[in-house]
Amino acid sequence: MSQARLMDGTALARRIVERTARRAAELTGRTGTAPCLATVLVGADPASVTYVRMKQNRCRTAGIVSRHVELPAETSTGELVAALRSLSQDPAVHGILLQHPVGEHVDERAAFEAIAPEKDVDGVTFASFATMSFGGPGFVSCTPGGILRLLDAYDVDLAGKRAVVVGRSAILGKPVGMLLLARDATVTYCHSRTRDLASVVREADVVVAAVGRPRLIKGEDVKPGAVVIDAGYNPGNVGDVDFDSAALRASLITPVPGGVGPMTIATLLEQTVDAAARQLGG
Ligand code: NAP
């Protein structure tokens, strides 16, 4: 029997999307312009196609217009950069999302940097990362931002806590660690070269699993009473944490699905309306 309390990302995300939809309607009524998110997809990777479609559907339910730009798999870095610069300069577009991955032959960093920081609602540019890390006003990386909202909703006090982030990707591991640090947690990053991962995880008051390896984190390595955030999403709806065994020791735990995933999209929509409000003057 599970002892941990579930952190219900689906319910929290629903409340955030409802509030975002009210703000979008108010902004549209006042300015005559609906918030607009441009989604850019390179190629037709089935998972990416599904993610982009989900984001567009959610936009629709929140009163956000979505403009979809589909580019062929063979699009060059130069062509992708040109498309993103054009969206960055288009006053009808308030937010831009470039779906990752863009293909091995493309310089993804150069593409991200072609997104104007004021439209970087997915929080992927260097400017957004730096601003977020220094606690300035800007857009956070969506999954990390969603994780912090979830921790706040369950009143997890992070100050002085030992937080272990497993994974150091640019979109997830690194930024979530910076957000935890900004809340005065003592943060340790683990990655593929970390020695004796289990012993590091055992020290954690808060564990964030952001790896992409099914059930890598076992319950026996969870400190009793720890808060466990599973950002992993592997085929078959399996997370990076072995949920059944971890739930016996954790105090709070996110389910997969229904934990971190819905919070990512909610954060994207909320930041799109924030961007539109700033650009439309509201
Ligand atoms: P990624 O870019 O592949 O990064 C994976 C990270 O895990 C890397 O830093 C890697 O270390 C580390 N790693 C790999 N194997 C390890 C091991 N055995 N022990 C310790 N660390 C290990 O992945 P990502 O994009 O961050 O995504 C991670 C997971 O989150 C995936 O399951 C993905 O589907 C999920 N995700 C979910 C959402 C959501 O909205 N729910 C959003 C984004 C991603 P190195 O740096 O040394 O290679």
mmCIF file of N, CA and C and ligand atoms in Angstrom, residues 51 100 143 166-173 190-194 197 209-213 216 230-234 238 240 260-262 264-265, ligand 1:
data_model
loop_
_atom_site.group_PDB
_atom_site.id
_atom_site.type_symbol
_atom_site.label_atom_id
_atom_site.label_comp_id
_atom_site.label_asym_id
_atom_site.label_seq_id
_atom_site.Cartn_x
_atom_site.Cartn_y
_atom_site.Cartn_z
ATOM 1 N N TYR A 51 3.119 15.739 -29.463
ATOM 2 C CA TYR A 51 3.317 16.787 -28.453
ATOM 3 C C TYR A 51 2.811 18.126 -28.966
ATOM 4 N N HIS A 100 11.502 20.259 -29.836
ATOM 5 C CA HIS A 100 12.768 19.511 -29.798
ATOM 6 C C HIS A 100 12.436 18.024 -30.005
ATOM 7 N N THR A 143 9.010 22.835 -18.092
ATOM 8 C CA THR A 143 8.910 21.685 -17.174
ATOM 9 C C THR A 143 9.467 22.050 -15.789
ATOM 10 N N VAL A 166 18.577 14.400 -10.806
ATOM 11 C CA VAL A 166 19.243 13.381 -11.618
ATOM 12 C C VAL A 166 18.966 13.721 -13.076
ATOM 13 N N GLY A 167 20.004 14.172 -13.779
ATOM 14 C CA GLY A 167 19.876 14.658 -15.156
ATOM 15 C C GLY A 167 20.335 16.104 -15.217
ATOM 16 N N ARG A 168 20.955 16.475 -16.336
ATOM 17 C CA ARG A 168 21.485 17.841 -16.457
ATOM 18 C C ARG A 168 21.226 18.406 -17.850
ATOM 19 N N SER A 169 20.085 18.041 -18.447
ATOM 20 C CA SER A 169 19.802 18.570 -19.787
ATOM 21 C C SER A 169 19.481 20.060 -19.701
ATOM 22 N N ALA A 170 19.629 20.720 -20.863
ATOM 23 C CA ALA A 170 19.415 22.171 -20.907
ATOM 24 C C ALA A 170 17.958 22.546 -20.648
ATOM 25 N N ILE A 171 17.026 21.650 -21.011
ATOM 26 C CA ILE A 171 15.601 22.003 -20.875
ATOM 27 C C ILE A 171 15.018 21.573 -19.536
ATOM 28 N N LEU A 172 15.724 20.698 -18.821
ATOM 29 C CA LEU A 172 15.084 20.116 -17.651
ATOM 30 C C LEU A 172 16.000 20.073 -16.420
ATOM 31 N N GLY A 173 17.021 19.240 -16.463
ATOM 32 C CA GLY A 173 17.851 19.063 -15.272
ATOM 33 C C GLY A 173 18.514 20.351 -14.806
ATOM 34 N N CYS A 190 23.214 15.105 -10.583
ATOM 35 C CA CYS A 190 23.789 13.808 -10.969
ATOM 36 C C CYS A 190 23.590 13.620 -12.465
ATOM 37 N N HIS A 191 24.421 12.796 -13.069
ATOM 38 C CA HIS A 191 24.373 12.578 -14.524
ATOM 39 C C HIS A 191 24.970 11.219 -14.816
ATOM 40 N N SER A 192 25.227 10.960 -16.106
ATOM 41 C CA SER A 192 25.641 9.604 -16.481
ATOM 42 C C SER A 192 27.021 9.247 -15.946
ATOM 43 N N ARG A 193 27.820 10.246 -15.545
ATOM 44 C CA ARG A 193 29.151 9.953 -15.029
ATOM 45 C C ARG A 193 29.200 9.978 -13.494
ATOM 46 N N THR A 194 28.063 10.177 -12.868
ATOM 47 C CA THR A 194 28.027 10.210 -11.399
ATOM 48 C C THR A 194 28.368 8.823 -10.848
ATOM 49 N N LEU A 197 25.293 6.572 -7.806
ATOM 50 C CA LEU A 197 24.094 7.411 -7.833
ATOM 51 C C LEU A 197 23.192 7.141 -6.620
ATOM 52 N N ALA A 209 13.813 13.400 -10.674
ATOM 53 C CA ALA A 209 14.339 12.448 -11.651
ATOM 54 C C ALA A 209 14.037 12.970 -13.045
ATOM 55 N N ALA A 210 15.089 13.240 -13.817
ATOM 56 C CA ALA A 210 14.948 13.832 -15.155
ATOM 57 C C ALA A 210 15.959 13.168 -16.074
ATOM 58 N N VAL A 211 15.769 11.887 -16.282
ATOM 59 C CA VAL A 211 16.799 11.062 -16.906
ATOM 60 C C VAL A 211 16.353 10.458 -18.240
ATOM 61 N N GLY A 212 15.159 9.866 -18.242
ATOM 62 C CA GLY A 212 14.732 9.127 -19.428
ATOM 63 C C GLY A 212 15.186 7.675 -19.385
ATOM 64 N N ARG A 213 15.281 7.121 -18.147
ATOM 65 C CA ARG A 213 15.596 5.694 -17.975
ATOM 66 C C ARG A 213 14.504 5.096 -17.081
ATOM 67 N N LEU A 216 14.681 3.993 -12.998
ATOM 68 C CA LEU A 216 16.090 4.017 -12.561
ATOM 69 C C LEU A 216 16.204 4.210 -11.046
ATOM 70 N N ASP A 230 8.988 12.949 -10.327
ATOM 71 C CA ASP A 230 9.400 12.115 -11.456
ATOM 72 C C ASP A 230 9.038 12.822 -12.759
ATOM 73 N N ALA A 231 10.054 13.436 -13.400
ATOM 74 C CA ALA A 231 9.802 14.136 -14.666
ATOM 75 C C ALA A 231 9.972 13.204 -15.857
ATOM 76 N N GLY A 232 10.427 12.005 -15.610
ATOM 77 C CA GLY A 232 10.692 11.072 -16.707
ATOM 78 C C GLY A 232 9.407 10.621 -17.382
ATOM 79 N N TYR A 233 9.506 10.425 -18.677
ATOM 80 C CA TYR A 233 8.351 9.913 -19.399
ATOM 81 C C TYR A 233 8.875 8.959 -20.464
ATOM 82 N N ASN A 234 8.753 7.671 -20.162
ATOM 83 C CA ASN A 234 9.314 6.645 -21.033
ATOM 84 C C ASN A 234 8.183 5.842 -21.672
ATOM 85 N N VAL A 238 5.808 5.052 -18.354
ATOM 86 C CA VAL A 238 6.653 4.677 -17.217
ATOM 87 C C VAL A 238 7.596 5.839 -16.905
ATOM 88 N N ASP A 240 10.862 7.658 -14.432
ATOM 89 C CA ASP A 240 12.252 7.335 -14.096
ATOM 90 C C ASP A 240 12.367 6.783 -12.672
ATOM 91 N N VAL A 260 4.083 15.654 -13.504
ATOM 92 C CA VAL A 260 4.828 16.768 -14.091
ATOM 93 C C VAL A 260 4.316 17.137 -15.492
ATOM 94 N N GLY A 261 3.937 16.140 -16.291
ATOM 95 C CA GLY A 261 3.581 16.366 -17.698
ATOM 96 C C GLY A 261 2.548 17.480 -17.898
ATOM 97 N N PRO A 262 1.372 17.401 -17.249
ATOM 98 C CA PRO A 262 0.367 18.447 -17.467
ATOM 99 C C PRO A 262 0.836 19.829 -17.029
ATOM 100 N N THR A 264 3.763 21.075 -17.477
ATOM 101 C CA THR A 264 4.610 21.664 -18.525
ATOM 102 C C THR A 264 3.745 22.476 -19.489
ATOM 103 N N ILE A 265 2.648 21.875 -19.941
ATOM 104 C CA ILE A 265 1.787 22.571 -20.911
ATOM 105 C C ILE A 265 1.102 23.757 -20.243
HETATM 106 P P1 NAP B 1 18.201 14.067 -21.956
HETATM 107 O O1 NAP B 1 18.476 15.342 -22.680
HETATM 108 O O2 NAP B 1 18.422 12.761 -22.638
HETATM 109 O O3 NAP B 1 19.066 14.090 -20.613
HETATM 110 C C1 NAP B 1 19.113 12.973 -19.773
HETATM 111 C C2 NAP B 1 20.032 13.258 -18.620
HETATM 112 O O4 NAP B 1 20.088 12.085 -17.803
HETATM 113 C C3 NAP B 1 21.478 13.565 -19.029
HETATM 114 O O5 NAP B 1 21.969 14.642 -18.265
HETATM 115 C C4 NAP B 1 22.230 12.268 -18.733
HETATM 116 O O6 NAP B 1 23.574 12.458 -18.325
HETATM 117 C C5 NAP B 1 21.440 11.731 -17.553
HETATM 118 N N1 NAP B 1 21.557 10.278 -17.457
HETATM 119 C C6 NAP B 1 21.414 9.349 -18.429
HETATM 120 N N2 NAP B 1 21.575 8.129 -17.927
HETATM 121 C C7 NAP B 1 21.865 8.263 -16.620
HETATM 122 C C8 NAP B 1 22.133 7.359 -15.576
HETATM 123 N N3 NAP B 1 22.148 6.030 -15.777
HETATM 124 N N4 NAP B 1 22.370 7.852 -14.349
HETATM 125 C C9 NAP B 1 22.348 9.182 -14.110
HETATM 126 N N5 NAP B 1 22.070 10.094 -15.073
HETATM 127 C C10 NAP B 1 21.842 9.640 -16.308
HETATM 128 O O7 NAP B 1 16.696 14.015 -21.437
HETATM 129 P P2 NAP B 1 15.666 15.192 -21.063
HETATM 130 O O8 NAP B 1 15.214 15.857 -22.293
HETATM 131 O O9 NAP B 1 16.182 15.997 -19.919
HETATM 132 O O10 NAP B 1 14.458 14.294 -20.535
HETATM 133 C C11 NAP B 1 14.576 13.450 -19.402
HETATM 134 C C12 NAP B 1 13.262 12.720 -19.182
HETATM 135 O O11 NAP B 1 12.251 13.673 -18.930
HETATM 136 C C13 NAP B 1 12.753 11.930 -20.387
HETATM 137 O O12 NAP B 1 12.088 10.780 -19.922
HETATM 138 C C14 NAP B 1 11.778 12.856 -21.054
HETATM 139 O O13 NAP B 1 10.770 12.173 -21.783
HETATM 140 C C15 NAP B 1 11.181 13.527 -19.841
HETATM 141 N N6 NAP B 1 10.606 14.856 -20.114
HETATM 142 C C16 NAP B 1 9.361 15.076 -19.655
HETATM 143 C C17 NAP B 1 8.776 16.296 -19.867
HETATM 144 C C18 NAP B 1 7.409 16.521 -19.361
HETATM 145 O O14 NAP B 1 6.782 17.512 -19.704
HETATM 146 N N7 NAP B 1 6.912 15.647 -18.514
HETATM 147 C C19 NAP B 1 9.456 17.311 -20.543
HETATM 148 C C20 NAP B 1 10.756 17.069 -20.958
HETATM 149 C C21 NAP B 1 11.326 15.827 -20.749
HETATM 150 P P3 NAP B 1 24.716 13.095 -19.284
HETATM 151 O O15 NAP B 1 24.451 14.577 -19.279
HETATM 152 O O16 NAP B 1 25.978 12.727 -18.622
HETATM 153 O O17 NAP B 1 24.519 12.471 -20.635
#
